[in-house]
Amino acid sequence: MRRTYFKLLLVVTLALATTGLPAAGGADATAGSSPTFKHLQTLAFGPDGVLFAADGQEVSITALQLAKQMAGGVPGTKDIAGIDQKIAGLLGVDAKNLVITDMVVNPKTRNTFISAMRGQGAGATPVLLRVDGAGKIEVISFDQVRYSRVLMPNPPPAETPLVLGERKIPVANYPDKVDPKGLMGVQTITHMAFIDGKLYVSGLANEEFASKMRVIPYPFVTVSKGTSVEIYHGSHGQLETFSPVFTFVPYT
């Protein structure tokens, strides 16, 4: 039997400990076609043409059936200088009003898929794009795309504190309040990886130990409350329970 391990790439972190066990219960999956998003955030590839897309505002994960949209491009990804300018031009906005939120490489075609927000604030709209080996940038339409979706149980509050000694600095968690040029970024769902039939998800929850790691079997049925993650921050000299795991690398 293979076991899945994680290297948690945490800047200035000296140690990590998990507390508690995954709890039963959670949100049941829904399904349909032509999905909509409030804030397209983290991406991860799954099996058989599935792309997992996190909504940082709704705190949900959608499994998009994109086998048809993944076909037809030139294999690979061509390097494009000033790609933010090229994407902004394609979408008809100034580059300063474009926020690229994530990108992942299709393990089969080596095309790159990019999630972005066209505009800023309440009027921003989510966009998914593909870049192929010829340098073609294409907007992927969600029209008639089949999907399944799960909401993360017990989503975090609007803010969590950054505790520095006696000081508590409020940090926004949701994209409608986060400064896109700020240090912390969106913290509701921070990273995803799919391996051995399961989607691993990091982010925050509304609990005393807010940092969470969830393991969600796919196809989606339901989501458990997950496992809390407590991090010892070497520079701060303290245990921190409100700091999410921003990135991790699964391997077997």
Tab-separated table of C-alpha atoms in Angstrom:
chain	number	residue	atom	x	y	z
A	1	MET	CA	0.000	0.000	0.000
A	2	ARG	CA	1.326	3.402	-0.919
A	3	ARG	CA	1.288	6.197	1.608
A	4	THR	CA	1.003	9.855	0.789
A	5	TYR	CA	3.364	12.279	2.480
A	6	PHE	CA	3.657	16.036	2.363
A	7	LYS	CA	6.538	18.439	2.305
A	8	LEU	CA	5.038	21.619	3.686
A	9	LEU	CA	6.928	24.527	2.188
A	10	LEU	CA	6.477	27.096	4.927
A	11	VAL	CA	8.735	30.146	4.983
A	12	VAL	CA	10.568	30.615	8.322
A	13	THR	CA	8.669	27.679	9.821
A	14	LEU	CA	10.683	25.274	11.955
A	15	ALA	CA	8.104	22.678	12.907
A	16	LEU	CA	4.578	21.530	12.175
A	17	ALA	CA	2.183	19.472	14.242
A	18	THR	CA	-1.360	18.347	13.481
A	19	THR	CA	-3.997	18.234	16.169
A	20	GLY	CA	-7.309	16.424	16.167
A	21	LEU	CA	-8.778	13.903	13.767
A	22	PRO	CA	-10.948	14.468	10.689
A	23	ALA	CA	-14.526	14.750	11.861
A	24	ALA	CA	-17.525	13.204	10.141
A	25	GLY	CA	-20.194	15.291	8.495
A	26	GLY	CA	-19.932	18.317	6.263
A	27	ALA	CA	-21.402	19.666	3.055
A	28	ASP	CA	-22.931	17.373	0.430
A	29	ALA	CA	-21.946	17.708	-3.224
A	30	THR	CA	-24.124	19.315	-5.883
A	31	ALA	CA	-23.875	18.921	-9.661
A	32	GLY	CA	-25.027	20.628	-12.833
A	33	SER	CA	-23.810	22.447	-15.936
A	34	SER	CA	-22.614	25.975	-16.790
A	35	PRO	CA	-21.067	26.780	-13.393
A	36	THR	CA	-20.609	30.307	-12.103
A	37	PHE	CA	-17.952	31.602	-9.725
A	38	LYS	CA	-17.608	34.593	-7.437
A	39	HIS	CA	-13.801	34.513	-7.248
A	40	LEU	CA	-11.797	31.957	-9.230
A	41	GLN	CA	-8.776	31.069	-7.144
A	42	THR	CA	-6.649	27.941	-6.730
A	43	LEU	CA	-6.492	25.261	-9.467
A	44	ALA	CA	-5.463	21.593	-9.558
A	45	PHE	CA	-5.733	18.878	-12.192
A	46	GLY	CA	-7.609	15.670	-11.457
A	47	PRO	CA	-8.308	12.504	-13.458
A	48	ASP	CA	-9.844	12.153	-16.927
A	49	GLY	CA	-10.069	15.787	-17.984
A	50	VAL	CA	-11.122	17.146	-14.587
A	51	LEU	CA	-9.880	20.526	-13.403
A	52	PHE	CA	-10.553	21.431	-9.773
A	53	ALA	CA	-11.224	25.145	-9.275
A	54	ALA	CA	-11.585	26.807	-5.872
A	55	ASP	CA	-13.850	29.789	-5.261
A	56	GLY	CA	-12.160	31.869	-2.570
A	57	GLN	CA	-15.260	33.955	-1.856
A	58	GLU	CA	-17.839	31.167	-1.739
A	59	VAL	CA	-15.282	28.812	-0.117
A	60	SER	CA	-16.171	25.995	-2.482
A	61	ILE	CA	-14.387	23.618	-4.840
A	62	THR	CA	-15.748	22.773	-8.278
A	63	ALA	CA	-14.702	19.778	-10.369
A	64	LEU	CA	-14.968	20.937	-13.990
A	65	GLN	CA	-15.370	18.312	-16.724
A	66	LEU	CA	-13.057	19.873	-19.326
A	67	ALA	CA	-11.926	16.916	-21.449
A	68	LYS	CA	-13.248	18.580	-24.629
A	69	GLN	CA	-11.719	21.967	-23.773
A	70	MET	CA	-8.359	20.364	-22.995
A	71	ALA	CA	-8.098	18.863	-26.484
A	72	GLY	CA	-7.018	20.565	-29.704
A	73	GLY	CA	-4.211	22.841	-28.565
A	74	VAL	CA	-0.573	22.519	-29.612
A	75	PRO	CA	1.198	20.431	-26.927
A	76	GLY	CA	3.377	22.281	-24.448
A	77	THR	CA	3.363	25.907	-23.328
A	78	LYS	CA	5.231	28.616	-25.195
A	79	ASP	CA	6.918	31.286	-23.110
A	80	ILE	CA	5.071	34.585	-23.596
A	81	ALA	CA	6.776	37.786	-22.516
A	82	GLY	CA	4.422	40.194	-20.767
A	83	ILE	CA	1.658	37.614	-20.588
A	84	ASP	CA	-0.346	39.763	-18.177
A	85	GLN	CA	-0.470	42.483	-20.838
A	86	LYS	CA	-1.510	39.941	-23.486
A	87	ILE	CA	-4.281	38.511	-21.297
A	88	ALA	CA	-5.494	41.988	-20.348
A	89	GLY	CA	-5.665	42.953	-24.025
A	90	LEU	CA	-7.605	39.784	-24.837
A	91	LEU	CA	-10.097	40.577	-22.063
A	92	GLY	CA	-10.340	44.266	-22.919
A	93	VAL	CA	-9.002	45.645	-19.634
A	94	ASP	CA	-5.902	47.472	-18.475
A	95	ALA	CA	-3.245	45.166	-17.026
A	96	LYS	CA	-3.505	46.955	-13.668
A	97	ASN	CA	-7.118	45.742	-13.482
A	98	LEU	CA	-6.174	42.110	-14.085
A	99	VAL	CA	-5.386	39.769	-11.181
A	100	ILE	CA	-3.868	36.387	-12.056
A	101	THR	CA	-4.757	34.079	-9.164
A	102	ASP	CA	-3.173	30.740	-10.135
A	103	MET	CA	-1.843	28.591	-12.962
A	104	VAL	CA	-1.355	24.855	-13.430
A	105	VAL	CA	0.111	22.690	-16.182
A	106	ASN	CA	-1.927	19.878	-17.712
A	107	PRO	CA	0.179	16.750	-17.070
A	108	LYS	CA	-0.895	15.199	-20.403
A	109	THR	CA	-0.823	18.080	-22.911
A	110	ARG	CA	1.568	20.355	-20.984
A	111	ASN	CA	-0.743	23.270	-21.795
A	112	THR	CA	-0.985	25.831	-18.991
A	113	PHE	CA	-4.338	26.819	-17.492
A	114	ILE	CA	-4.569	30.211	-15.788
A	115	SER	CA	-7.232	31.531	-13.425
A	116	ALA	CA	-7.713	35.285	-13.307
A	117	MET	CA	-10.075	38.037	-12.237
A	118	ARG	CA	-11.054	40.596	-14.869
A	119	GLY	CA	-11.353	43.871	-12.987
A	120	GLN	CA	-11.243	44.511	-9.253
A	121	GLY	CA	-13.793	44.900	-6.498
A	122	ALA	CA	-17.445	43.894	-6.658
A	123	GLY	CA	-17.560	44.145	-10.452
A	124	ALA	CA	-14.688	41.720	-11.102
A	125	THR	CA	-15.464	38.610	-13.154
A	126	PRO	CA	-13.625	35.260	-13.068
A	127	VAL	CA	-11.873	33.954	-16.180
A	128	LEU	CA	-10.165	30.661	-17.036
A	129	LEU	CA	-7.593	30.648	-19.849
A	130	ARG	CA	-5.386	28.142	-21.660
A	131	VAL	CA	-1.936	28.779	-23.146
A	132	ASP	CA	-0.679	26.180	-25.641
A	133	GLY	CA	2.636	25.310	-27.262
A	134	ALA	CA	2.140	27.842	-30.060
A	135	GLY	CA	1.565	30.662	-27.587
A	136	LYS	CA	-2.167	30.862	-28.263
A	137	ILE	CA	-4.124	32.279	-25.317
A	138	GLU	CA	-7.704	31.048	-25.245
A	139	VAL	CA	-10.580	31.848	-22.872
A	140	ILE	CA	-12.273	28.665	-21.637
A	141	SER	CA	-16.040	29.109	-21.559
A	142	PHE	CA	-18.006	27.515	-18.724
A	143	ASP	CA	-21.139	27.339	-20.866
A	144	GLN	CA	-22.553	23.792	-20.878
A	145	VAL	CA	-19.578	22.505	-18.863
A	146	ARG	CA	-20.624	19.717	-16.510
A	147	TYR	CA	-19.457	20.044	-12.928
A	148	SER	CA	-19.797	18.858	-9.341
A	149	ARG	CA	-19.243	21.156	-6.361
A	150	VAL	CA	-18.714	20.999	-2.609
A	151	LEU	CA	-18.799	23.816	-0.065
A	152	MET	CA	-16.148	23.756	2.640
A	153	PRO	CA	-17.816	23.281	6.046
A	154	ASN	CA	-17.336	25.868	8.776
A	155	PRO	CA	-15.751	28.597	6.591
A	156	PRO	CA	-13.532	31.181	8.308
A	157	PRO	CA	-14.674	34.585	9.568
A	158	ALA	CA	-14.017	37.744	7.582
A	159	GLU	CA	-10.795	38.340	9.533
A	160	THR	CA	-8.370	36.364	11.670
A	161	PRO	CA	-5.676	37.878	13.892
A	162	LEU	CA	-1.966	37.930	13.183
A	163	VAL	CA	-0.611	37.691	16.728
A	164	LEU	CA	2.794	39.293	17.301
A	165	GLY	CA	3.506	39.221	21.010
A	166	GLU	CA	0.926	41.491	22.620
A	167	ARG	CA	-0.299	42.845	19.289
A	168	LYS	CA	-3.183	41.399	17.292
A	169	ILE	CA	-3.297	42.612	13.697
A	170	PRO	CA	-6.540	41.813	11.819
A	171	VAL	CA	-5.934	40.012	8.521
A	172	ALA	CA	-8.658	39.754	5.866
A	173	ASN	CA	-9.417	36.227	4.625
A	174	TYR	CA	-11.800	36.756	1.702
A	175	PRO	CA	-10.965	38.185	-1.740
A	176	ASP	CA	-13.511	41.013	-1.502
A	177	LYS	CA	-11.473	42.452	1.400
A	178	VAL	CA	-7.930	41.298	0.582
A	179	ASP	CA	-5.470	43.736	-0.974
A	180	PRO	CA	-4.336	41.901	-4.171
A	181	LYS	CA	-0.896	43.491	-3.747
A	182	GLY	CA	-0.704	42.640	-0.053
A	183	LEU	CA	1.461	40.062	1.676
A	184	MET	CA	-1.112	37.530	2.877
A	185	GLY	CA	-3.521	37.017	-0.018
A	186	VAL	CA	-6.766	35.024	0.071
A	187	GLN	CA	-6.720	32.534	2.956
A	188	THR	CA	-10.048	30.707	2.673
A	189	ILE	CA	-8.611	28.068	0.294
A	190	THR	CA	-4.874	28.330	-0.290
A	191	HIS	CA	-3.707	25.212	-2.158
A	192	MET	CA	-4.972	21.946	-3.663
A	193	ALA	CA	-3.373	18.749	-4.958
A	194	PHE	CA	-4.944	15.546	-6.302
A	195	ILE	CA	-3.361	12.154	-5.731
A	196	ASP	CA	-4.592	8.560	-5.418
A	197	GLY	CA	-8.252	9.463	-5.854
A	198	LYS	CA	-8.267	12.205	-3.218
A	199	LEU	CA	-8.099	15.990	-3.310
A	200	TYR	CA	-5.947	17.531	-0.568
A	201	VAL	CA	-6.991	21.073	0.366
A	202	SER	CA	-5.431	23.633	2.715
A	203	GLY	CA	-6.979	26.829	4.056
A	204	LEU	CA	-8.765	28.251	7.092
A	205	ALA	CA	-11.899	27.387	9.072
A	206	ASN	CA	-13.888	29.098	11.814
A	207	GLU	CA	-12.348	27.231	14.743
A	208	GLU	CA	-9.871	27.836	17.544
A	209	PHE	CA	-7.261	25.990	15.476
A	210	ALA	CA	-8.214	27.705	12.232
A	211	SER	CA	-5.584	26.282	9.864
A	212	LYS	CA	-7.086	23.237	8.126
A	213	MET	CA	-6.032	20.356	5.908
A	214	ARG	CA	-8.911	18.496	4.271
A	215	VAL	CA	-8.823	15.239	2.312
A	216	ILE	CA	-11.783	14.940	-0.078
A	217	PRO	CA	-12.389	11.717	-2.048
A	218	TYR	CA	-13.319	12.231	-5.703
A	219	PRO	CA	-15.987	11.857	-7.134
A	220	PHE	CA	-17.343	14.297	-4.559
A	221	VAL	CA	-19.936	13.075	-2.066
A	222	THR	CA	-19.367	15.107	1.094
A	223	VAL	CA	-16.614	17.001	2.938
A	224	SER	CA	-15.461	16.368	6.493
A	225	LYS	CA	-14.401	19.130	8.877
A	226	GLY	CA	-10.756	18.237	8.259
A	227	THR	CA	-7.655	18.181	10.432
A	228	SER	CA	-6.325	21.240	12.268
A	229	VAL	CA	-2.718	22.268	11.666
A	230	GLU	CA	-0.671	24.023	14.341
A	231	ILE	CA	2.547	25.674	13.178
A	232	TYR	CA	5.509	26.769	15.259
A	233	HIS	CA	6.795	30.007	13.742
A	234	GLY	CA	10.511	30.284	14.425
A	235	SER	CA	10.854	34.016	13.809
A	236	HIS	CA	7.817	34.859	15.933
A	237	GLY	CA	8.821	32.346	18.618
A	238	GLN	CA	5.300	31.023	19.094
A	239	LEU	CA	2.701	28.502	17.985
A	240	GLU	CA	0.363	29.961	15.377
A	241	THR	CA	-3.048	28.469	14.688
A	242	PHE	CA	-4.406	31.117	12.293
A	243	SER	CA	-1.664	30.718	9.661
A	244	PRO	CA	-2.809	28.482	6.782
A	245	VAL	CA	-0.559	26.147	4.833
A	246	PHE	CA	-0.017	28.192	1.673
A	247	THR	CA	1.592	25.444	-0.397
A	248	PHE	CA	2.494	21.772	-0.094
A	249	VAL	CA	3.936	19.047	-2.317
A	250	PRO	CA	2.378	15.556	-2.236
A	251	TYR	CA	4.530	12.578	-3.161
A	252	THR	CA	4.351	8.803	-2.822
